[in-house]
CSV table of C-alpha atoms in Angstrom, one decimal:
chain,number,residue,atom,x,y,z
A,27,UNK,CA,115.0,17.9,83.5
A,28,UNK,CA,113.9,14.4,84.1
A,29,UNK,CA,116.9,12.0,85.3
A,30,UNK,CA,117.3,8.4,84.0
A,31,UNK,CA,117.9,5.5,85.7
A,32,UNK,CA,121.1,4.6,83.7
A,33,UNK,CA,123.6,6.8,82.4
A,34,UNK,CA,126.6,5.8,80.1
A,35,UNK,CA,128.9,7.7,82.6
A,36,UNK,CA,128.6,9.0,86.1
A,37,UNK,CA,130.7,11.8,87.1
A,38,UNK,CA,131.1,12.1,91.3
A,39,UNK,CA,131.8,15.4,92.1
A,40,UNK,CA,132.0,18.4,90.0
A,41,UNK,CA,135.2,20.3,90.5
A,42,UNK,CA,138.5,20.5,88.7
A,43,UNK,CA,138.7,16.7,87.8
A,44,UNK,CA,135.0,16.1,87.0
A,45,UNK,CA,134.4,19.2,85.3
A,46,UNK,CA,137.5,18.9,83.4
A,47,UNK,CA,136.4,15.0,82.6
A,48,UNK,CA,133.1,16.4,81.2
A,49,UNK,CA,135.2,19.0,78.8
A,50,UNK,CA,137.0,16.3,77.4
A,51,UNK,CA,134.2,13.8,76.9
A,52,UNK,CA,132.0,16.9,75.4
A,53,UNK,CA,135.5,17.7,72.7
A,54,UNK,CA,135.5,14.0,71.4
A,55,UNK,CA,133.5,11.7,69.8
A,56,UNK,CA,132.1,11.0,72.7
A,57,UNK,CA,130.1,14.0,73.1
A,58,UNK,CA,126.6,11.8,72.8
A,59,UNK,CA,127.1,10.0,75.5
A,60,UNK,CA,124.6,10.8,78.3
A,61,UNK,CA,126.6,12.0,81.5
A,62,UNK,CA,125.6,12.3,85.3
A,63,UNK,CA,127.8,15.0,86.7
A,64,UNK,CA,126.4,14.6,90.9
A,65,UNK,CA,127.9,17.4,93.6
A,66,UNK,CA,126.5,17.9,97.0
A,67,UNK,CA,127.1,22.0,96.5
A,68,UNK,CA,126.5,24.1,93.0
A,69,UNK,CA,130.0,25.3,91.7
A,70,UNK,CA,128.7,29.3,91.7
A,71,UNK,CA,131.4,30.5,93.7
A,72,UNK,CA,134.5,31.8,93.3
A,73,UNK,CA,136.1,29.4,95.3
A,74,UNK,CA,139.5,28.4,94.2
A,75,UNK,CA,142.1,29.5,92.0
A,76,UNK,CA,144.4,27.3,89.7
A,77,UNK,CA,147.9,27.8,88.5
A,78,UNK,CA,150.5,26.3,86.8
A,79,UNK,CA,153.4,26.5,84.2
A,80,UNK,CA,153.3,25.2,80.6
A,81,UNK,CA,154.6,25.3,77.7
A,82,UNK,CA,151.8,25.8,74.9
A,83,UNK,CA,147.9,25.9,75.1
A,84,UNK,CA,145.9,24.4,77.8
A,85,UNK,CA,142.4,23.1,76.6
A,86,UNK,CA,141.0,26.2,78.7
A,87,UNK,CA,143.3,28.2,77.0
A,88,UNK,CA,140.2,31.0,76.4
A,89,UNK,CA,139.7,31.4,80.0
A,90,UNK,CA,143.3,31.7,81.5
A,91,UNK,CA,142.9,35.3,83.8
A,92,UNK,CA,146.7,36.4,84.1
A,93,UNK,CA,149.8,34.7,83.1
A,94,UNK,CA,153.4,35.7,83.4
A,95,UNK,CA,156.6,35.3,81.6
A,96,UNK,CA,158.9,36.8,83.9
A,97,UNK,CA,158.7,35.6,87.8
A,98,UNK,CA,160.6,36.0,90.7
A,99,UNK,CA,162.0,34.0,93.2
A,100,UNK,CA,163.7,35.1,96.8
A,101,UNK,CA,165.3,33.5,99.5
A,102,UNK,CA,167.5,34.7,102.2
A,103,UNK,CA,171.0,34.8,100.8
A,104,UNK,CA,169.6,34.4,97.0
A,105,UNK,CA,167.3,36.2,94.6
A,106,UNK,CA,166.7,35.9,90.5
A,107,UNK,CA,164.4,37.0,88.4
A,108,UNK,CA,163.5,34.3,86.4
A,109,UNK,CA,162.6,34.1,82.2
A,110,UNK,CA,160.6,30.9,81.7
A,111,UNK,CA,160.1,31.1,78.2
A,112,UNK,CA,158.5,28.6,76.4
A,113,UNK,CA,156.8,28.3,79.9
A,114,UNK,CA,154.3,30.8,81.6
A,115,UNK,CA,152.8,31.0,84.7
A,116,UNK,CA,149.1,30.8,84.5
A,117,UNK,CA,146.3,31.6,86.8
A,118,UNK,CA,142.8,30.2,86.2
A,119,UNK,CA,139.7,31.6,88.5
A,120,UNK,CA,137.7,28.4,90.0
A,121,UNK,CA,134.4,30.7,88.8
A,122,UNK,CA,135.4,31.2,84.9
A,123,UNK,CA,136.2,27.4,85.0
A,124,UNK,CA,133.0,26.6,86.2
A,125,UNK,CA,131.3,28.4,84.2
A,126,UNK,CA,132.5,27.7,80.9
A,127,UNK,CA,132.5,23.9,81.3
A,128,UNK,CA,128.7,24.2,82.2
A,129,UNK,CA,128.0,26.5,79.2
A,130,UNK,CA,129.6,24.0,77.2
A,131,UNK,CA,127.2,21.3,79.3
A,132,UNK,CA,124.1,23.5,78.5
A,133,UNK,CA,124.4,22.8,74.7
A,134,UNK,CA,123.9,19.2,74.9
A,135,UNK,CA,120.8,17.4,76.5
A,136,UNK,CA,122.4,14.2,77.5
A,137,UNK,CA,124.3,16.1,80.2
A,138,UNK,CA,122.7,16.3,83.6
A,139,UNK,CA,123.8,17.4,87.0
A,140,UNK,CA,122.3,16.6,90.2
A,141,UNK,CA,122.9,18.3,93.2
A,142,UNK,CA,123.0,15.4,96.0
A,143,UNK,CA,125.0,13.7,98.8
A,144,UNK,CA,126.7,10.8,97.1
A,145,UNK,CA,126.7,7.6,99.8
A,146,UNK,CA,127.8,5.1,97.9
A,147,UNK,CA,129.3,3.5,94.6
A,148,UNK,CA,129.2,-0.2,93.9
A,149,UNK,CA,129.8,-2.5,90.9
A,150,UNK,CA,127.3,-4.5,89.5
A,151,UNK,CA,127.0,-6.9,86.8
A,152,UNK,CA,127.9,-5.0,84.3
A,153,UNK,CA,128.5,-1.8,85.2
A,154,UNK,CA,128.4,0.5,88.6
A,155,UNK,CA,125.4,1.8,90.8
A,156,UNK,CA,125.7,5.3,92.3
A,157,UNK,CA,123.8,5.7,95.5
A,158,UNK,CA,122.8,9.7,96.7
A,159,UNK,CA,120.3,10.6,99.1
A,160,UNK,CA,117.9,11.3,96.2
A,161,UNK,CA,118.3,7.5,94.7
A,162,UNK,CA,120.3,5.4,92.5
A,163,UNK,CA,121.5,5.4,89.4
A,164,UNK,CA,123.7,3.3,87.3
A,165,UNK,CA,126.2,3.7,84.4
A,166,UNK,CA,128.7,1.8,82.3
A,167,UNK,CA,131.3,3.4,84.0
A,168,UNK,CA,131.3,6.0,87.2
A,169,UNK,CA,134.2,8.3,87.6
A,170,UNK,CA,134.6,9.5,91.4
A,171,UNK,CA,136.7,12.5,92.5
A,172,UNK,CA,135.3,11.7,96.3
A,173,UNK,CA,138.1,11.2,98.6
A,174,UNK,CA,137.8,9.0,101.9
A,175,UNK,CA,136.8,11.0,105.1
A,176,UNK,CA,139.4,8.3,107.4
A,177,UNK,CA,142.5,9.3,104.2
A,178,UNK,CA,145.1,10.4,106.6
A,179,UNK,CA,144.8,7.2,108.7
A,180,UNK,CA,144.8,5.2,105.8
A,181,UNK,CA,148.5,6.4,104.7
A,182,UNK,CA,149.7,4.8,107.8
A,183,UNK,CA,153.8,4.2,106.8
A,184,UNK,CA,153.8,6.7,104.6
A,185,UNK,CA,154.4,10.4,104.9
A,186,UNK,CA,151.0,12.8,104.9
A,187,UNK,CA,151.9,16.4,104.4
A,188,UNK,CA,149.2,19.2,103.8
A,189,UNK,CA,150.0,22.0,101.6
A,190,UNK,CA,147.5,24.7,103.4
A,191,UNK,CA,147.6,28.2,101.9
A,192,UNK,CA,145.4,31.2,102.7
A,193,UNK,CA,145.5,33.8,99.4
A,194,UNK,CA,144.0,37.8,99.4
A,195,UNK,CA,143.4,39.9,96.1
A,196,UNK,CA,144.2,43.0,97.2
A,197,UNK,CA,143.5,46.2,95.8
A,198,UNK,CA,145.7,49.3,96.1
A,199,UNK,CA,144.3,52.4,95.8
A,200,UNK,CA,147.5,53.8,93.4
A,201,UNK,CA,149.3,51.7,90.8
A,202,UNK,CA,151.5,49.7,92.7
A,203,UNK,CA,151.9,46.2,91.3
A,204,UNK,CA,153.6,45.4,87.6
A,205,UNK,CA,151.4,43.0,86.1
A,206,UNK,CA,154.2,42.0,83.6
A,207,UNK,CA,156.6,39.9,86.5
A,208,UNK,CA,154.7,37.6,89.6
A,209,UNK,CA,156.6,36.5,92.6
A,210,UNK,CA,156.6,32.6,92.4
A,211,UNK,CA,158.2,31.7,95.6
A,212,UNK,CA,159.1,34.3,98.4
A,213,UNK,CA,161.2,32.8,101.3
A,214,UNK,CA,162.3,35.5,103.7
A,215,UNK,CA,159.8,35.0,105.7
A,216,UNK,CA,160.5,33.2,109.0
A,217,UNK,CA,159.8,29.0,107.8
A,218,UNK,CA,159.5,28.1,111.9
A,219,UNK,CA,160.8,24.5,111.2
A,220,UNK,CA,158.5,24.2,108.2
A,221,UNK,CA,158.4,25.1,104.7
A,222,UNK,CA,156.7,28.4,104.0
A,223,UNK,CA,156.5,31.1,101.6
A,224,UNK,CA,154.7,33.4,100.2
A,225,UNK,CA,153.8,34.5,96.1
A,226,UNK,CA,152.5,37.4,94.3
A,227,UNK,CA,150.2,37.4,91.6
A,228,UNK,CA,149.8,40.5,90.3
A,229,UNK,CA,146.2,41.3,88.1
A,230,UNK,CA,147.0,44.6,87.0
A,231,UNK,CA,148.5,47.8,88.4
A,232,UNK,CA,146.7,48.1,91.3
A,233,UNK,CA,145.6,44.5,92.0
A,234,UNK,CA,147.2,41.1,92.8
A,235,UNK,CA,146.8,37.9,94.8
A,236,UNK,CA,148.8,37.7,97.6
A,237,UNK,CA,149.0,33.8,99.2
A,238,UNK,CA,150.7,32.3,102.2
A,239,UNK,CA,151.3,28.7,101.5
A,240,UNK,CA,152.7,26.1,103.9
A,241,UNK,CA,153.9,22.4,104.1
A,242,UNK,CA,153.1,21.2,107.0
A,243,UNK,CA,151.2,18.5,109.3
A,244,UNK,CA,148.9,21.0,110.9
A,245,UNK,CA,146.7,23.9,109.9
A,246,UNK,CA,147.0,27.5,111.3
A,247,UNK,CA,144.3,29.2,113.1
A,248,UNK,CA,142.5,32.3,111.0
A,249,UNK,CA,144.5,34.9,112.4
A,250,UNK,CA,148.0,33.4,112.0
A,251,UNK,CA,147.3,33.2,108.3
A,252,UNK,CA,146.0,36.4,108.3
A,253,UNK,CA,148.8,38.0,110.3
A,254,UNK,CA,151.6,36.8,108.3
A,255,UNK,CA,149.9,38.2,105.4
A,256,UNK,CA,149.6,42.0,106.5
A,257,UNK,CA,153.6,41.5,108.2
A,258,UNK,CA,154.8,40.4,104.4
A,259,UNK,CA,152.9,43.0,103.0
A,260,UNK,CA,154.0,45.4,105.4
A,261,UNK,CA,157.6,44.6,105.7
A,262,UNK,CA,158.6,43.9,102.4
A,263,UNK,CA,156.1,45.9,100.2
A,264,UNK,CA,155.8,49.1,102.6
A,265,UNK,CA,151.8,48.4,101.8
A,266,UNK,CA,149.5,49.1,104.6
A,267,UNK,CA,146.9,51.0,102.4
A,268,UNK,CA,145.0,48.4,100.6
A,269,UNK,CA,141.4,46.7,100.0
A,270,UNK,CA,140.7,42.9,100.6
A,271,UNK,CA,138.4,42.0,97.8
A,272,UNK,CA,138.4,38.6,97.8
A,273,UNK,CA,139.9,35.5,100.1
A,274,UNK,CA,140.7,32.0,99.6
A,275,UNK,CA,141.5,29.2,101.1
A,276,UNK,CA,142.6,25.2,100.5
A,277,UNK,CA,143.9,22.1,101.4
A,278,UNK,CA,145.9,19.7,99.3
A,279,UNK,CA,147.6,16.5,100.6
A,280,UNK,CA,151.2,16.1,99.8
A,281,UNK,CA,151.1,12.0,100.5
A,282,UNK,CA,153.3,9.1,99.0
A,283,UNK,CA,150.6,7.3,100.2
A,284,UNK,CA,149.5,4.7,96.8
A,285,UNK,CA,145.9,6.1,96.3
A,286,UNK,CA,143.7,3.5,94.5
A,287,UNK,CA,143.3,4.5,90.9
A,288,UNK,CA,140.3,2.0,90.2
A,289,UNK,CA,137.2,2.0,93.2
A,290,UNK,CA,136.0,-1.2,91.2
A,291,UNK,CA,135.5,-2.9,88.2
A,292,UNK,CA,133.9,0.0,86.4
A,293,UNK,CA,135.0,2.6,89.2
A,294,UNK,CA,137.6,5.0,88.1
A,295,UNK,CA,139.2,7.6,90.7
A,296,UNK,CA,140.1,10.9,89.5
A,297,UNK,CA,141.8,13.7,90.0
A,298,UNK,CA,143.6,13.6,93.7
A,299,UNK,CA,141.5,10.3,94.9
A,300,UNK,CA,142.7,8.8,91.9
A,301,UNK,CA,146.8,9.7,93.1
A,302,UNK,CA,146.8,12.0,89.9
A,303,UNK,CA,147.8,15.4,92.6
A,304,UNK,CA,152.1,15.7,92.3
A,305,UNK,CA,152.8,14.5,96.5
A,306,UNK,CA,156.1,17.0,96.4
A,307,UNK,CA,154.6,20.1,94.8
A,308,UNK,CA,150.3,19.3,95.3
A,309,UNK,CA,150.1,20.6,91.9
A,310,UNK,CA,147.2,19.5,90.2
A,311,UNK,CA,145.4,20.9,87.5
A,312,UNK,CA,148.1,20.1,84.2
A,313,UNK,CA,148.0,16.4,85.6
A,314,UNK,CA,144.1,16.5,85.4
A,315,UNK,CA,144.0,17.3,82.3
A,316,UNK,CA,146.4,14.7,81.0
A,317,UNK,CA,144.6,11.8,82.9
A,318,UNK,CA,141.6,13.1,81.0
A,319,UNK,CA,142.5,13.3,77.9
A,320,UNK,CA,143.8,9.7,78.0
A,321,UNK,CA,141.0,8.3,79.4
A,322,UNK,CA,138.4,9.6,77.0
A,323,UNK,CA,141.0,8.5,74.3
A,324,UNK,CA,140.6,4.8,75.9
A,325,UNK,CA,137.0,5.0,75.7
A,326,UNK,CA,136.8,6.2,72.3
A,327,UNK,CA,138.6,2.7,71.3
A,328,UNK,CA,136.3,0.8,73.3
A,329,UNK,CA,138.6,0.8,75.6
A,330,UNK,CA,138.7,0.5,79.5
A,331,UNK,CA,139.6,3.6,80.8
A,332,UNK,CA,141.8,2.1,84.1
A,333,UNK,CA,145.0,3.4,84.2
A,334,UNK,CA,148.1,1.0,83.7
A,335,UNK,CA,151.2,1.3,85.6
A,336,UNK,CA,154.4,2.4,83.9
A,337,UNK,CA,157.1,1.1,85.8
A,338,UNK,CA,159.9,2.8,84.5
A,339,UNK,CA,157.5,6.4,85.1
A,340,UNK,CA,157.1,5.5,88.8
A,341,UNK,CA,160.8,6.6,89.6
A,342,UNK,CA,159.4,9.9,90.3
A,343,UNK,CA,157.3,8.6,93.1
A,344,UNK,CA,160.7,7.9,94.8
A,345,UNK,CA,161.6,10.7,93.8
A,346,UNK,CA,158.7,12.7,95.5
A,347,UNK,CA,159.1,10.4,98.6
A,348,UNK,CA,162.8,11.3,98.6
A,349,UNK,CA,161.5,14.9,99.4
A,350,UNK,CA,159.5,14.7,101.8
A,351,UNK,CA,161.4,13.0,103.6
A,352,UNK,CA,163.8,15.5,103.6
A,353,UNK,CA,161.0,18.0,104.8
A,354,UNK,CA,159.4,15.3,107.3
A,355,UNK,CA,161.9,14.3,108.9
A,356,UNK,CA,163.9,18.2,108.4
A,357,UNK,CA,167.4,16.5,107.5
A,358,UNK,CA,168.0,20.1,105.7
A,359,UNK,CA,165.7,23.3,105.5
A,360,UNK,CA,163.6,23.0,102.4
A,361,UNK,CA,163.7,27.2,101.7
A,362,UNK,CA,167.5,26.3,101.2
A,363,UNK,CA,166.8,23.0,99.2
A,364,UNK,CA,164.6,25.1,96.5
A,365,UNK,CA,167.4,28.2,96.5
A,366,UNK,CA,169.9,25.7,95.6
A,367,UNK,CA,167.1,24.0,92.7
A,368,UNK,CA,166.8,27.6,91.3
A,369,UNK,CA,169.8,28.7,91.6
A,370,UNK,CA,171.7,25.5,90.2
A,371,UNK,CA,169.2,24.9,87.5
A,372,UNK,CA,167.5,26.6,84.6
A,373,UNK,CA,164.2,27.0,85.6
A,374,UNK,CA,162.7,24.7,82.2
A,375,UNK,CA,164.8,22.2,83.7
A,376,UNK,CA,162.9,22.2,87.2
A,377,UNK,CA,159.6,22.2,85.5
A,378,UNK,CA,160.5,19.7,83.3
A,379,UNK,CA,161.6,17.7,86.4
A,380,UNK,CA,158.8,18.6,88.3
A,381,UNK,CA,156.6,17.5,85.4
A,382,UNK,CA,157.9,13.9,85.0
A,383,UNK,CA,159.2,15.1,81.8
A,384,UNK,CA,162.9,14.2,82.1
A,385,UNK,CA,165.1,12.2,80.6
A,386,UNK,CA,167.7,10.5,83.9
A,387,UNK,CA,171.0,12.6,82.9
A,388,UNK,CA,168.6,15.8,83.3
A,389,UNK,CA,167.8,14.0,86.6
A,390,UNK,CA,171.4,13.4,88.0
A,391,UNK,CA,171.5,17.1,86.7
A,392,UNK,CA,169.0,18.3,89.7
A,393,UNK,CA,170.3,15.4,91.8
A,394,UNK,CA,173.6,17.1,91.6
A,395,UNK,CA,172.2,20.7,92.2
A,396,UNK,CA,170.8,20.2,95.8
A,397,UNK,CA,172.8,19.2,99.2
A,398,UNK,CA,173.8,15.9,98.6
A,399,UNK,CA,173.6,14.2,102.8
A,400,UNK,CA,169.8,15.0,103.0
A,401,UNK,CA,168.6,13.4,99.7
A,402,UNK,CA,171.0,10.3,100.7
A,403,UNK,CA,169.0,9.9,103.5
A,404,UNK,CA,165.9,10.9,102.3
A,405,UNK,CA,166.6,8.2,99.3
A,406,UNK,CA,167.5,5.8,101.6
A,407,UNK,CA,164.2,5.8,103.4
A,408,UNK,CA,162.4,6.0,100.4
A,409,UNK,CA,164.1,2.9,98.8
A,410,UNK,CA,163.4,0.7,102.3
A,411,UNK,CA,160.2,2.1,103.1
């Protein structure tokens, strides 16, 4: 392969965002364009699993491993079993996703990828310069999924949260698990001032991913993640007899802080460095998509492909800051704040909500389902912030 100097489009980093990006650019008219995808690592790994709800078909429809109908949620003094029809819950392995948007890269030769450290990226004239550690190269536009090392100082005011979880795919050595209904959201266990929970993911019979998932300001050593893994299994699944085929684990902020959706000129951020993660869930991946799919329809026009604010859309930003500041600040336990959501609400209406998808009577609706004190005052701050 022998690089140019000048690309059309520069792709920085080459996970979910950039690789999704590439997909879309590759599925429109587009598809000649010549592409730079850059990534200091090889995506060979399984390193990461995505899920989500929808309703419908996802553009990596093909390659979605499991998905549920039926799912349950538990909490101390409540428990449902939950039908999310139109929706499903769908699991996508970081590995399948890797591979199928590279296959898809293979086809054309006006994609490239470059495995390098990326240093720096700079407007110019007309266009944008990436520097690695290899060299430079310029493009009409770059599109960077590289996050600042210094983030957390920079949200300074506002609230950082991570979402930390550490996940095991387990394998039983009798059927055990029923594939058919997951375990979205699991409570009971003890929340130590936090909000933690655990969810179940079963694969087939004898196989599912088990994940312990916190919000919180600090990580957990190793062994406290693993700990509360075998107690959960242990105490409510009687399972002490089982195989660890396969571990995981991530990071993702939960921040009101405004994250810079242009770097430059002809800098676009994507994916979490370009604000697109939900701060009061961290989920991702159905947002990437969207943001993708709009962008490449911009360029398509001849169009820039900067994002434009819609004001009357940015009411769920203070609705996300109104949450966690009701977890920050712990003006009410948040395993009792999502009871009340699932038990007051239908779940299409939550992920609707959750989604930016509502209409505001839908939202006075979930307003109305959850203790009214703490969202005063975590509204309040929000509002004067």
């Amino acid at each position: 392969m022998i690089l140019l100097s000048r690309y059309d489009y520069i792709i920085a980093g080459g996970g979910a965002s950039g690789l999704s990006l590439l997909h879309h650019i590759l599925q429109s008219p587009l598809r000649d364009k010549s592409i730079l995808v850059v990534d200091k690592t090889r995506k060979e790994q399984n390193d990461r699993t995505w899920c989500f709800w929808e309703a419908g078909k996802n553009p990596f429809e093909s390659i979605v491993y499991r998905q549920w109908q039926y799912v349950d949620f538990y909490s101390a003094n409540f428990s449902k079993t939950l039908d999310l029809a139109p929706y499903a819950y769908k699991m996508i392995r970081g590995i399948d996703f890797y591979e199928y948007v590279q296959a898809q890269a293979s086809q054309s030769d006006r994609v490239h990828f470059l495995q390098a450290d990326v240093q720096a990226i700079e407007d110019t004239e007309n266009g944008a310069v990436l520097r690695t550690d290899v060299g430079n190269f310029e493009a009409d536009w770059v599109f960077s999924s590289i996050r600042a090392d210094n983030e957390k100082a920079q949200a300074k005011g506002h609230h950082y949260l991570l979402q930390h979880f550490k996940g095991w795919v387990i394998r039983t050595p009798a059927p055990f698990f029923n594939p058919e209904q997951a375990t979205l959201m699991d409570f009971r266990i003890a929340q130590n001032g936090d909000c933690r929970f655990m969810y179940v993911l079963p694969i087939n019979e004898r196989t599912a991913l088990v994940e312990y998932t916190l919000f919180s300001a600090d990580l957990l050593s190793e062994e406290t993640y693993d700990q509360a893994l075998m107690d959960y299994l242990r105490s409510f699944y009687q399972l002490d007899d089982y195989e660890i085929e396969h571990e995981e684990f991530g990071i993702i902020p939960m921040t009101d802080m405004p994250y810079p959706s242009a770097g430059g000129k002809f800098i676009v951020n994507i994916g979490t460095a370009g604000g697109i993660t939900k701060p009061s869930t961290g989920y991702t991946f159905t947002r990437i998509q969207q943001d993708s799919q709009r962008m490449v329809q911009r360029l398509s026009k001849g169009e820039s492909p900067q994002r434009h604010i819609n004001r009357w859309q940015q009411r769920f930003k203070i609705y996300d800051s109104t949450l966690l500041n009701v977890m920050v600040h712990n003006f009410h336990p948040s395993s009792d704040v999502f009871t009340h959501l699932f038990r007051n609400n239908p779940p299409q209406r939550v992920f609707r909500f959750l989604d930016e998808q509502t209409n505001f009577w839908e939202e006075i609706q979930v307003a109305n389902s959850v203790p009214k004190l703490p969202f005063v005052r975590g509204l309040t701050k929000a509002l004067i912030k």
